[in-house]
CSV table of C-alpha atoms in Angstrom, one decimal:
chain,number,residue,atom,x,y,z
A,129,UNK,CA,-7.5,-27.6,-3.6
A,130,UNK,CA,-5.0,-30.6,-3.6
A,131,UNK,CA,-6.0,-33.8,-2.1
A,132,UNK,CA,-3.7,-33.8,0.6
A,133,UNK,CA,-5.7,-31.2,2.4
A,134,UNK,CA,-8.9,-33.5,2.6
A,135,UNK,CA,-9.9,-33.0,6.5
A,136,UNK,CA,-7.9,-29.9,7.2
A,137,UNK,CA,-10.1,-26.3,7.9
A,138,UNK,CA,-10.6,-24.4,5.3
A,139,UNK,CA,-8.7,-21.4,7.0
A,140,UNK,CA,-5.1,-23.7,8.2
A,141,UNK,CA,-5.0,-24.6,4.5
A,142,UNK,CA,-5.7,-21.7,3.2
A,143,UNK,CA,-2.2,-19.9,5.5
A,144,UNK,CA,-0.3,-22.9,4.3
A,145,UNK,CA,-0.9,-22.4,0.5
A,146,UNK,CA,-1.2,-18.7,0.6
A,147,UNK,CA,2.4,-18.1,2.8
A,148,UNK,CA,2.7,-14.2,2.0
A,149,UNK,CA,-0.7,-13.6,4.0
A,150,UNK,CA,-1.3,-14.5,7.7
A,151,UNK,CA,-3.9,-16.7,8.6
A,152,UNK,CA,-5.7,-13.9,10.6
A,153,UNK,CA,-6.2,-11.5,7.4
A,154,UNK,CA,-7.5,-14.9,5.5
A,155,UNK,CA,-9.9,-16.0,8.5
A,156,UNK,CA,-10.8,-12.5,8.5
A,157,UNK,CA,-11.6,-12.3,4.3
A,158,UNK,CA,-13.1,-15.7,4.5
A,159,UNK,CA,-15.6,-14.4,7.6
A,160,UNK,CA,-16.1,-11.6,5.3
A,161,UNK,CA,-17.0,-12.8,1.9
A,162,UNK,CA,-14.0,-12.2,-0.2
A,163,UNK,CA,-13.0,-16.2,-0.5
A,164,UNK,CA,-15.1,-18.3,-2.2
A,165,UNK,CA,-14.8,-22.4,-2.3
A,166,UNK,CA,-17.1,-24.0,-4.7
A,167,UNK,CA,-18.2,-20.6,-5.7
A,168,UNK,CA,-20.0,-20.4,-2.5
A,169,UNK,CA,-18.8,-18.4,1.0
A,170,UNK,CA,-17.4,-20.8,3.2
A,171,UNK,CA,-16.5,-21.0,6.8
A,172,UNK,CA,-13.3,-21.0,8.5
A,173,UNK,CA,-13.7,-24.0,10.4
A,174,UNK,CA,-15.4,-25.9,7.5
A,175,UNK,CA,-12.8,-29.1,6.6
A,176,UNK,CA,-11.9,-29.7,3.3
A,177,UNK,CA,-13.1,-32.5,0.9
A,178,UNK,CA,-10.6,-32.2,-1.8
A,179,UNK,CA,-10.7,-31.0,-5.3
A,180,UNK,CA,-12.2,-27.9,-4.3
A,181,UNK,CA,-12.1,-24.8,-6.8
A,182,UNK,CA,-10.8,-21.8,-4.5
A,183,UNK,CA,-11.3,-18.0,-5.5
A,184,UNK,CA,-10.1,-15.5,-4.0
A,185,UNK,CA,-11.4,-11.5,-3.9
A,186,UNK,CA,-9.3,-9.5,-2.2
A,187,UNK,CA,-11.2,-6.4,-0.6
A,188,UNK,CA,-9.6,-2.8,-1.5
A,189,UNK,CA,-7.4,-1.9,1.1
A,190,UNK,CA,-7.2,2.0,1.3
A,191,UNK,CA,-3.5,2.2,3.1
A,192,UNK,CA,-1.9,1.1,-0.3
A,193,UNK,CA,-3.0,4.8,-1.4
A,194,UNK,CA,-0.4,6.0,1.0
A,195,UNK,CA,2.2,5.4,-1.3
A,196,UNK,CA,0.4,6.4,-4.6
A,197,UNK,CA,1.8,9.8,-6.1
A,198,UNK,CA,-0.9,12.7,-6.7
A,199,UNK,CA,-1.3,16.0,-8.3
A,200,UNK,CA,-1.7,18.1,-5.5
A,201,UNK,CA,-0.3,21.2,-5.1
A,202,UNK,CA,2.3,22.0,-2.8
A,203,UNK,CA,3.6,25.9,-2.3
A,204,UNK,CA,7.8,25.1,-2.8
A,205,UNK,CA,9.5,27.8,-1.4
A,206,UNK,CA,12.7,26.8,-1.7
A,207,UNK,CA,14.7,24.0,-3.2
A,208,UNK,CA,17.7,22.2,-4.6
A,209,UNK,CA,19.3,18.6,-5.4
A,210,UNK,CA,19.3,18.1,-1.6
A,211,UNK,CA,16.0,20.0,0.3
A,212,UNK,CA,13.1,21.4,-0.1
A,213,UNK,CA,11.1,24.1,1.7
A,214,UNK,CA,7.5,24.1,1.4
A,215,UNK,CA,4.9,26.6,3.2
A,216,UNK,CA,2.1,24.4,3.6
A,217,UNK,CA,-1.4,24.9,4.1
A,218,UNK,CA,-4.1,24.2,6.7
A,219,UNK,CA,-6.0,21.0,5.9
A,220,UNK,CA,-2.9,19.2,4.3
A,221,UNK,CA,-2.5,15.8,6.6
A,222,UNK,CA,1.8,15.3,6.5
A,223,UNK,CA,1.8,12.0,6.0
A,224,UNK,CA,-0.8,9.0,5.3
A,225,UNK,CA,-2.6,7.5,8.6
A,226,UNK,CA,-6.1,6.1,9.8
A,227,UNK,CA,-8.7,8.7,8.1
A,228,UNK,CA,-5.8,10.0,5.8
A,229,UNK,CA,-4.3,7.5,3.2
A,230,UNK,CA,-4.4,9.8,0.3
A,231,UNK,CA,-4.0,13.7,0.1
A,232,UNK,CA,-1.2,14.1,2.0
A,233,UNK,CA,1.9,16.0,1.5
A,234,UNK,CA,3.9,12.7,1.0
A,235,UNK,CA,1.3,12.3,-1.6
A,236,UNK,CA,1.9,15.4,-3.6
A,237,UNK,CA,6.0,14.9,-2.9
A,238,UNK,CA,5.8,11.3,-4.7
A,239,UNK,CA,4.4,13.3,-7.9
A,240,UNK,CA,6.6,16.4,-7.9
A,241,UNK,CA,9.7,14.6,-7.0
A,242,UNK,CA,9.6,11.0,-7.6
A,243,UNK,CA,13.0,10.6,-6.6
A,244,UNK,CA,12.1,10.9,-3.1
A,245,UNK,CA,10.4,7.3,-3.5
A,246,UNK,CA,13.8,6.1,-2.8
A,247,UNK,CA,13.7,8.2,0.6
A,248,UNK,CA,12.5,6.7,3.7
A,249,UNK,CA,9.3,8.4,4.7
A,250,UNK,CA,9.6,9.9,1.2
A,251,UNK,CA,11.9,12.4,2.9
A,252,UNK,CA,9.6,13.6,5.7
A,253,UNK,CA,11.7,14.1,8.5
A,254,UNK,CA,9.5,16.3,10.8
A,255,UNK,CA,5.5,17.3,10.8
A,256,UNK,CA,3.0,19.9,11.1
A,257,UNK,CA,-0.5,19.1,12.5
A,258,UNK,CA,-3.1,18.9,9.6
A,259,UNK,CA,-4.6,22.5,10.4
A,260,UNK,CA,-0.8,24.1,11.5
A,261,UNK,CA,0.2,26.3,8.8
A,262,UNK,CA,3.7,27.3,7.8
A,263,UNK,CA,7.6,25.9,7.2
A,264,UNK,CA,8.8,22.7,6.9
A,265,UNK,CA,11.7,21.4,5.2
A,266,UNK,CA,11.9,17.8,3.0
A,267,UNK,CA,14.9,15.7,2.5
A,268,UNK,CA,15.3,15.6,-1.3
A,269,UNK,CA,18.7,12.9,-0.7
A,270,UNK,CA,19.7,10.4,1.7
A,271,UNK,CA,22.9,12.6,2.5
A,272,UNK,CA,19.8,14.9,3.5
A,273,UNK,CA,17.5,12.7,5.1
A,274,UNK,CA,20.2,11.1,8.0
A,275,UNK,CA,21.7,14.9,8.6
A,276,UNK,CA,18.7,16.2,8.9
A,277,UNK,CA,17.6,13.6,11.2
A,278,UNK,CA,20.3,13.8,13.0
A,279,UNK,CA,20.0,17.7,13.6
A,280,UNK,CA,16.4,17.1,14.6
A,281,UNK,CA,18.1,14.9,17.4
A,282,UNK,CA,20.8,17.5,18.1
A,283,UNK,CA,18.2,20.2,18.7
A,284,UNK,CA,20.1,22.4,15.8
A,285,UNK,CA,17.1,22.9,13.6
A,286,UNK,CA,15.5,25.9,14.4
A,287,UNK,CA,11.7,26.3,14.6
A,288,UNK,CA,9.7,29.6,15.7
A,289,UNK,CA,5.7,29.2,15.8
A,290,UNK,CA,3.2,31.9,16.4
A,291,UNK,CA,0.5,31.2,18.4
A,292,UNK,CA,-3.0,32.8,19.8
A,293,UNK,CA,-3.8,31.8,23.0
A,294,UNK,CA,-6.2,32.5,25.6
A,295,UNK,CA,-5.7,34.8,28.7
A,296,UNK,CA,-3.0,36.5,30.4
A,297,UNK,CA,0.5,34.4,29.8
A,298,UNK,CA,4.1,35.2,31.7
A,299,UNK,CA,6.2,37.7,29.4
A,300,UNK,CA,8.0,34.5,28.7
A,301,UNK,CA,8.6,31.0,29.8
A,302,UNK,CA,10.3,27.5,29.2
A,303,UNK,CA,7.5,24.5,29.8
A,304,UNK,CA,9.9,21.1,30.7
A,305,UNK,CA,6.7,18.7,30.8
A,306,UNK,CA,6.7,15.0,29.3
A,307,UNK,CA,4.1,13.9,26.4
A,308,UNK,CA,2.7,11.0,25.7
A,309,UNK,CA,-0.8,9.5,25.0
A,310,UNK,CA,-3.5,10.3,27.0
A,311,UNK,CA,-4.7,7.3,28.8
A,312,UNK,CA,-8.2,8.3,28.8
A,313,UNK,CA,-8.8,9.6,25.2
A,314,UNK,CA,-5.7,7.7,22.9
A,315,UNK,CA,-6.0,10.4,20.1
A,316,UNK,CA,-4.9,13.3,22.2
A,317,UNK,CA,-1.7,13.8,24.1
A,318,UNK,CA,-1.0,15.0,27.0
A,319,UNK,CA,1.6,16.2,29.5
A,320,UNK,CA,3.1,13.3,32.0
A,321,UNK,CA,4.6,13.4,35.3
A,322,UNK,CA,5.4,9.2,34.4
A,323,UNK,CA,6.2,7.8,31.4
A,324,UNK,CA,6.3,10.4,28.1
A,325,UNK,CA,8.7,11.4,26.1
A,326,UNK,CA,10.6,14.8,26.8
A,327,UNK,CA,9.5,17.7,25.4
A,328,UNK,CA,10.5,21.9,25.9
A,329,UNK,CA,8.8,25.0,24.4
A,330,UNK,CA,10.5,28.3,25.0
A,331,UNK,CA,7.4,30.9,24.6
A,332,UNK,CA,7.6,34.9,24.5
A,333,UNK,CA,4.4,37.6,24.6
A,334,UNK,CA,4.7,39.9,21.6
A,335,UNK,CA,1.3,41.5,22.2
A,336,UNK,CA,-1.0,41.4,24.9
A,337,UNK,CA,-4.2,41.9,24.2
A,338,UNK,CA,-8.0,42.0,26.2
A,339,UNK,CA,-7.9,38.3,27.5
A,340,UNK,CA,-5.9,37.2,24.2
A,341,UNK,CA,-2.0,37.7,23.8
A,342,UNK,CA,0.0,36.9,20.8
A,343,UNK,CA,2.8,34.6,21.3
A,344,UNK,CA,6.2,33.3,19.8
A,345,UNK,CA,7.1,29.9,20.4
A,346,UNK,CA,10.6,28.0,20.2
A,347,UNK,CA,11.0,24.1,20.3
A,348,UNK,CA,13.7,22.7,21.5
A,349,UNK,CA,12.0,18.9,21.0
A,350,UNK,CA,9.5,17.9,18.5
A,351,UNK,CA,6.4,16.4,19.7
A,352,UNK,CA,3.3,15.6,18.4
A,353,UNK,CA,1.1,18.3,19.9
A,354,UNK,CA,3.6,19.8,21.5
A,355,UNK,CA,2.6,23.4,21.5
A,356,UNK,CA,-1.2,22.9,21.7
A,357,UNK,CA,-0.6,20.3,24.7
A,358,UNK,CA,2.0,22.7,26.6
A,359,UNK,CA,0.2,25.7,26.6
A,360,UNK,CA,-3.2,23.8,27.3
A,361,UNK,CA,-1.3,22.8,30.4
A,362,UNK,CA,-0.2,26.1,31.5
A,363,UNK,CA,-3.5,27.4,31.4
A,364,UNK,CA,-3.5,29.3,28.0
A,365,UNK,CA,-5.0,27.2,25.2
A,366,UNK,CA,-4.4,28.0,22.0
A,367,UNK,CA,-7.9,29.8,20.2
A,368,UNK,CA,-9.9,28.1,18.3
A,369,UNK,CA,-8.2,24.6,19.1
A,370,UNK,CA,-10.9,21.8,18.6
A,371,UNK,CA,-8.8,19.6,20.5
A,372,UNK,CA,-7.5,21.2,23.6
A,373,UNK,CA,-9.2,24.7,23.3
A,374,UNK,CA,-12.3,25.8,24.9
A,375,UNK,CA,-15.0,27.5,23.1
A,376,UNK,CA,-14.9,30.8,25.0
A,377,UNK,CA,-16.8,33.6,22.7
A,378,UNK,CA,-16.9,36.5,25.7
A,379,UNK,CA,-14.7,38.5,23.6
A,380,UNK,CA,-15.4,41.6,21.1
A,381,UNK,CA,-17.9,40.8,18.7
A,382,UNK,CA,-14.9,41.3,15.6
A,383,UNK,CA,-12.8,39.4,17.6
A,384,UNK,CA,-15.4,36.4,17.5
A,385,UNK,CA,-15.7,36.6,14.0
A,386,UNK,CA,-12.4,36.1,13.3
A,387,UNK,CA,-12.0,33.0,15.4
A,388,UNK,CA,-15.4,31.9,13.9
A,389,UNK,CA,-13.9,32.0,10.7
A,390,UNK,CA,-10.5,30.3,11.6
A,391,UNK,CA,-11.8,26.5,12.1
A,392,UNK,CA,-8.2,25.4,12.8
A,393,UNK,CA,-6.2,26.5,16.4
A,394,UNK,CA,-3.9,29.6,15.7
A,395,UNK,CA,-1.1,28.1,15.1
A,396,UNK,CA,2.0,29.1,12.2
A,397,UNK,CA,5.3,27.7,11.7
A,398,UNK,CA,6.9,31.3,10.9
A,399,UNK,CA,10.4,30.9,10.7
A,400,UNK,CA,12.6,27.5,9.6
A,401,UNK,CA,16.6,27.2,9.9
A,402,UNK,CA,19.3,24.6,9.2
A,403,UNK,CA,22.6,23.2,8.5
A,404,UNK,CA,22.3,22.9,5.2
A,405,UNK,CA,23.7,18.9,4.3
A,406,UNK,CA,25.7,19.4,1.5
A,407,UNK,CA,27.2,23.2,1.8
A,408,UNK,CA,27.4,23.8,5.7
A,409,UNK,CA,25.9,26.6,5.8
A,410,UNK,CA,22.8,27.8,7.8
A,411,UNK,CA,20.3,29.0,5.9
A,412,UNK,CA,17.3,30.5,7.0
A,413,UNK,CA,13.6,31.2,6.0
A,414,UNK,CA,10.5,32.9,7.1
A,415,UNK,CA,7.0,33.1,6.1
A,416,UNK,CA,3.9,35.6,6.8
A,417,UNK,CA,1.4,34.7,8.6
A,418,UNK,CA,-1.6,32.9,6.6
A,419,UNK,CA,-4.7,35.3,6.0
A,420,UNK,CA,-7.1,34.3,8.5
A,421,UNK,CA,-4.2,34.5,11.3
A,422,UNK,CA,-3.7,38.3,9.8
A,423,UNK,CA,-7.9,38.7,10.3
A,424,UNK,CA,-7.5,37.9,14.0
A,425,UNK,CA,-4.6,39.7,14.7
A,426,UNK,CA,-6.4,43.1,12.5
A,427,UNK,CA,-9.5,42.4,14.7
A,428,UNK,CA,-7.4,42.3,18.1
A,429,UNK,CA,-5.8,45.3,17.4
A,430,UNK,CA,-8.5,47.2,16.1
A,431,UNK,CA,-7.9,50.1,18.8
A,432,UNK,CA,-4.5,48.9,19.5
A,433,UNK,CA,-1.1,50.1,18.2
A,434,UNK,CA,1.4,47.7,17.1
A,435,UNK,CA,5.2,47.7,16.9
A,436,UNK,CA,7.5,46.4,13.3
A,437,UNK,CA,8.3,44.0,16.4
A,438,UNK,CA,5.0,43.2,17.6
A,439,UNK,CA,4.7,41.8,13.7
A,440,UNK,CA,7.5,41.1,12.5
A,441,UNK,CA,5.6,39.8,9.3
A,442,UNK,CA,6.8,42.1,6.5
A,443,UNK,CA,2.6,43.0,5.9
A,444,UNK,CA,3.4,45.1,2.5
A,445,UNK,CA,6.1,42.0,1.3
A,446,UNK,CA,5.2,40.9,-2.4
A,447,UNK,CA,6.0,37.8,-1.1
A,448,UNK,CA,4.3,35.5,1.6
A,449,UNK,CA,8.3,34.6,2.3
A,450,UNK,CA,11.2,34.7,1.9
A,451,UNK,CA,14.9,33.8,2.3
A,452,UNK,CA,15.6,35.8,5.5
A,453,UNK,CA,19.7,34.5,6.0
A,454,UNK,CA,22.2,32.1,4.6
A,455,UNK,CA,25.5,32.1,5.7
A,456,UNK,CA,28.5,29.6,7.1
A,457,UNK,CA,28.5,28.4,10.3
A,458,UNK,CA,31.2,28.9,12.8
């Protein structure tokens, strides 16, 4: 340590020599161990003497994984030199947070298309919850990353969700409620009469059944929750939701099974459309509902009959999607 810090704390010389890091993260590494003077663990406040011999051990810091490309793989449904359309999984965190710096989709994005490292947000532009299955679509471009952005804004990307939820909904509905944090519990959301951000989900019944009915949902904003925290408010939480579900098992015994065996809320991103960015056309996808969704939707209608439009899910398609329209737009 030069001489001219003989007197000063060992943590204000430290900021001043070392001006990339802040003074907090150095307090904190030298309260923790990872600096050394003298080859011995000093304190903060301890003043300097001069000539001291400084090492430094900087502690693994597990959100530098969030950038890190990885072999996972990803189900690409669709894609050219501008998008792509993936079907993803439950269990597949979006993109890297607290819990969840490695794994994620952004992950498995860097490895498959590395030029997407040059993409803000590696070309994520909207999410799915960790346990939501179903369609999203990637920017593969900057030309694709600000128009889809900006069509997200504009409310002209098209999202249709299927849902499970408890009792005995209206036909069909628009909820108009504002999300934001929960004050009480700050990993959940939850609707707002103050404050919030706005958010609207247009739902419609496709199948009512005993003290369950299948649903079809429509945003018109994307919030984080949104679904799960809307219908939660109306009084019809989705099944099997570990957040804002109940654990109501007075169903049929198949019935319980199936949500037993679910471990996620019953929620699919079915159908995807968009302007594409570089042709101007709308193009269109669609996706089946994910096996276990199918189990509960078999075990509900055990002695029920159901409709092509009940489904609408293509059930003998080779194919769990497909390209359902592409066409210009008007």
């Amino acid at each position: 340590m030069p001489n001219n810090y003989i007197g000063t704390r060992t943590d204000v010389a430290l900021a001043e020599i070392i001006a990339d890091l802040s003074r907090n993260k150095l307090t904190n590494w030298l309260k923790e161990g990872h600096i050394l003077i003298n080859q011995q663990i000093a304190r903060p406040k301890d003043k300097l003497t001069g000539g001291e011999q400084i090492e430094i051990n900087p502690p693994f810091d597990e959100t530098m994984l969030a950038f890190v490309p990885e072999n996972l793989p990803i189900q690409v449904i669709y894609e050219d030199e501008h998008v792509i359309v993936i079907n993803k999984p439950a269990g597949l965190t979006v993109h890297p947070g607290a819990g969840n710096w490695s794994g994620t989709l952004l992950n498995a994005l860097l490895y498959h298309y590395p030029e997407v490292a040059n993409i803000p947000r590696a070309g994520i532009v909207h999410r799915l919850d960790k346990d939501t299955t179903g369609l999203m679509v990637v920017a593969r471009s900057l030309l694709a990353q600000i128009s889809l952005v900006q069509q997200l804004q504009d409310r002209s990307v098209s999202r249709l969700y299927r849902a499970f939820v408890e009792g005995y909904p209206f036909k069909e509905g628009i909820i108009n409620k504002k999300i934001g944090r929960d004050p009480h519990n700050r990993i959940k959301m939850t609707t707002l009469e103050h404050g919030g951000r706005e958010a609207i989900t247009r739902y419609r019944v496709l199948k009512q059944f005993k003290k369950i009915a299948y649903i079809e949902c429509k945003l018109e904003t994307g919030r984080t929750h949104q679904i799960r925290v809307h219908m939660k408010d109306k009084g019809f939480p989705l099944i099997a939701d570990p957040m804002y579900g109940t654990k109501k098992i007075n169903y049929e015994p198949e019935v319980v099974d199936a949500i037993e065996q679910l471990q996620r809320q019953a929620l699919h991103a079915i159908k995807l459309s968009f302007i594409h960015p570089a042709t101007g056309q709308v193009i269109g996808f669609k996706s089946r509902l994910p096996e276990d969704l199918r189990n509960l939707l078999s075990a509900l209608s055990f002695n029920e009959s159901l409709t092509q439009e009940d489904l609408e899910d293509d059930e003998d398609a080779d194919s769990n999607w497909e390209i359902i329209y592409a066409y210009d737009q008007d």
